PDB file of C-alpha atoms in Angstrom:
ATOM      1  CA  MET A 173       4.306 -12.654  34.588  1.00 53.00           C
ATOM      2  CA  ALA A 174       6.014 -15.292  36.494  1.00 63.00           C
ATOM      3  CA  ASP A 175       9.373 -15.266  36.237  1.00 82.00           C
ATOM      4  CA  THR A 176      11.570 -18.253  34.599  1.00 94.00           C
ATOM      5  CA  GLU A 177      13.602 -20.834  36.218  1.00 94.00           C
ATOM      6  CA  LEU A 178      16.996 -18.710  34.375  1.00 94.00           C
ATOM      7  CA  GLU A 179      15.426 -15.416  35.916  1.00 94.00           C
ATOM      8  CA  ARG A 180      15.173 -16.017  38.699  1.00 94.00           C
ATOM      9  CA  ALA A 181      19.157 -17.590  39.423  1.00 95.00           C
ATOM     10  CA  GLU A 182      20.567 -14.049  37.519  1.00 95.00           C
ATOM     11  CA  LYS A 183      18.984 -12.094  40.347  1.00 96.00           C
ATOM     12  CA  ARG A 184      19.465 -14.327  42.996  1.00 96.00           C
ATOM     13  CA  TYR A 185      23.591 -14.325  40.887  1.00 97.00           C
ATOM     14  CA  ALA A 186      23.280 -10.194  40.999  1.00 97.00           C
ATOM     15  CA  GLN A 187      22.208 -10.108  44.340  1.00 98.00           C
ATOM     16  CA  ALA A 188      25.332 -12.366  45.655  1.00 98.00           C
ATOM     17  CA  LYS A 189      27.667 -10.114  43.551  1.00 98.00           C
ATOM     18  CA  ALA A 190      26.555  -7.200  45.048  1.00 98.00           C
ATOM     19  CA  ARG A 191      26.286  -8.527  47.920  1.00 98.00           C
ATOM     20  CA  LEU A 192      30.367  -9.511  47.726  1.00 98.00           C
ATOM     21  CA  GLN A 193      31.559  -6.160  46.745  1.00 98.00           C
ATOM     22  CA  ALA A 194      29.674  -4.451  49.597  1.00 98.00           C
ATOM     23  CA  LEU A 195      31.878  -6.947  51.795  1.00 98.00           C
ATOM     24  CA  LYS A 196      35.690  -6.486  49.946  1.00 98.00           C
ATOM     25  CA  ASN A 197      34.451  -2.567  50.389  1.00 98.00           C
ATOM     26  CA  ARG A 198      33.774  -3.126  53.933  1.00 98.00           C
ATOM     27  CA  GLU A 199      37.675  -4.831  54.616  1.00 98.00           C
ATOM     28  CA  ALA A 200      38.958  -2.142  52.725  1.00 98.00           C
ATOM     29  CA  THR A 201      38.136   0.342  54.822  1.00 98.00           C
ATOM     30  CA  ARG A 202      38.471  -1.340  57.578  1.00 98.00           C
ATOM     31  CA  GLN A 203      42.343  -2.487  56.219  1.00 98.00           C
ATOM     32  CA  ARG A 204      42.685   1.540  55.747  1.00 98.00           C
ATOM     33  CA  LYS A 205      41.881   2.861  58.838  1.00 98.00           C
ATOM     34  CA  LEU A 206      43.847   0.303  59.774  1.00 98.00           C
ATOM     35  CA  ASP A 207      46.752   1.461  58.417  1.00 98.00           C
ATOM     36  CA  THR A 208      45.818   5.599  58.857  1.00 98.00           C
ATOM     37  CA  ARG A 209      45.866   4.565  62.864  1.00 98.00           C
ATOM     38  CA  ARG A 210      48.699   2.443  62.804  1.00 98.00           C
ATOM     39  CA  LYS A 211      50.558   6.012  61.495  1.00 96.00           C
ATOM     40  CA  VAL A 212      48.774   7.865  64.160  1.00 97.00           C
ATOM     41  CA  ILE A 213      50.946   5.980  66.047  1.00 98.00           C
ATOM     42  CA  LEU A 214      54.128   5.472  65.040  1.00 96.00           C
ATOM     43  CA  GLY A 215      53.956   9.586  64.756  1.00 93.00           C
ATOM     44  CA  GLY A 216      53.399   9.902  68.264  1.00 94.00           C
ATOM     45  CA  ALA A 217      55.637   7.221  69.514  1.00 96.00           C
ATOM     46  CA  LEU A 218      58.710   9.190  67.285  1.00 93.00           C
ATOM     47  CA  MET A 219      57.444  12.123  68.409  1.00 92.00           C
ATOM     48  CA  ASP A 220      57.423  11.843  71.611  1.00 94.00           C
ATOM     49  CA  LEU A 221      60.791   9.434  70.875  1.00 94.00           C
ATOM     50  CA  ALA A 222      62.470  12.680  69.861  1.00 93.00           C
ATOM     51  CA  GLU A 223      61.844  14.266  72.951  1.00 93.00           C
ATOM     52  CA  ARG A 224      64.183  11.847  74.264  1.00 93.00           C
ATOM     53  CA  ASP A 225      66.919  11.475  71.799  1.00 93.00           C
ATOM     54  CA  SER A 226      68.911  13.478  70.348  1.00 92.00           C
ATOM     55  CA  GLY A 227      69.181  10.429  67.408  1.00 93.00           C
ATOM     56  CA  ALA A 228      65.297  10.141  67.139  1.00 92.00           C
ATOM     57  CA  ALA A 229      65.203  14.174  66.839  1.00 92.00           C
ATOM     58  CA  ALA A 230      67.545  14.062  63.885  1.00 92.00           C
ATOM     59  CA  MET A 231      65.767  11.399  62.335  1.00 92.00           C
ATOM     60  CA  LEU A 232      62.203  13.191  62.671  1.00 92.00           C
ATOM     61  CA  ASP A 233      63.652  16.750  61.058  1.00 92.00           C
ATOM     62  CA  ARG A 234      65.520  14.517  58.222  1.00 93.00           C
ATOM     63  CA  LEU A 235      61.699  12.647  57.411  1.00 92.00           C
ATOM     64  CA  ILE A 236      59.937  16.248  57.497  1.00 92.00           C
ATOM     65  CA  ARG A 237      62.965  18.013  55.219  1.00 91.00           C
ATOM     66  CA  ASN A 238      62.710  14.835  53.153  1.00 93.00           C
ATOM     67  CA  LEU A 239      57.800  15.044  52.832  1.00 93.00           C
ATOM     68  CA  PRO A 240      57.499  15.179  48.489  1.00 94.00           C
ATOM     69  CA  ARG A 241      55.163  16.499  48.607  1.00 94.00           C
ATOM     70  CA  GLU A 242      53.986  19.954  49.482  1.00 94.00           C
ATOM     71  CA  GLN A 243      51.076  19.862  51.028  1.00 94.00           C
ATOM     72  CA  ASP A 244      52.868  17.924  53.444  1.00 93.00           C
ATOM     73  CA  LEU A 245      55.325  19.885  54.274  1.00 92.00           C
ATOM     74  CA  LYS A 246      53.182  23.143  54.888  1.00 93.00           C
ATOM     75  CA  ALA A 247      51.907  20.828  57.168  1.00 91.00           C
ATOM     76  CA  PHE A 248      55.589  21.001  59.330  1.00 90.00           C
ATOM     77  CA  ALA A 249      55.547  25.197  58.442  1.00 89.00           C
ATOM     78  CA  ASP A 250      55.301  26.539  62.317  1.00 89.00           C
ATOM     79  CA  TRP A 251      56.588  22.982  64.255  1.00 85.00           C
ATOM     80  CA  GLU A 252      59.558  22.621  65.051  1.00 85.00           C
ATOM     81  CA  THR A 253      61.504  19.560  65.346  1.00 80.00           C
ATOM     82  CA  PRO A 254      60.661  18.391  69.722  1.00 81.00           C
ATOM     83  CA  SER A 255      64.759  18.545  71.290  1.00 79.00           C
ATOM     84  CA  PRO A 256      66.068  16.223  73.387  1.00 79.00           C
ATOM     85  CA  ALA A 257      65.541  18.170  77.151  1.00 73.00           C
ATOM     86  CA  PRO A 258      69.459  18.171  78.419  1.00 71.00           C
ATOM     87  CA  SER A 259      69.299  14.948  81.300  1.00 64.00           C
ATOM     88  CA  ASN A 260      71.230  15.551  84.503  1.00 60.00           C
ATOM     89  CA  SER A 261      73.411  12.400  83.871  1.00 54.00           C
ATOM     90  CA  ASP A 262      74.249  14.231  80.554  1.00 51.00           C
ATOM     91  CA  PRO A 263      78.290  14.361  81.610  1.00 52.00           C
ATOM     92  CA  GLU A 264      78.119  17.714  79.298  1.00 53.00           C
ATOM     93  CA  THR A 265      76.611  18.967  81.496  1.00 49.00           C
ATOM     94  CA  PRO A 266      78.160  21.011  83.594  1.00 52.00           C
ATOM     95  CA  SER A 267      76.295  19.765  87.619  1.00 45.00           C
TER      96      SER A 267
END
């Protein structure tokens, strides 16, 4: 049984539509991965800065305390917010 021109066109249309959806899905996955990578990098940078800067340490502590989801809070249950080590140039540190 030979396909009619209309049936062949519908088949090509369905295949093109499936390819388009696959491309959209790949792009969405790529964007999610990039977003996750950015969050990990920024989180690491904030944690590193908190070890050197008391303002960043306070911000990090405040961010953790205000996490809205219980499962997110549990991830930080045993974790201590980094606190800046006193530097030798600190005027309040005795020589």
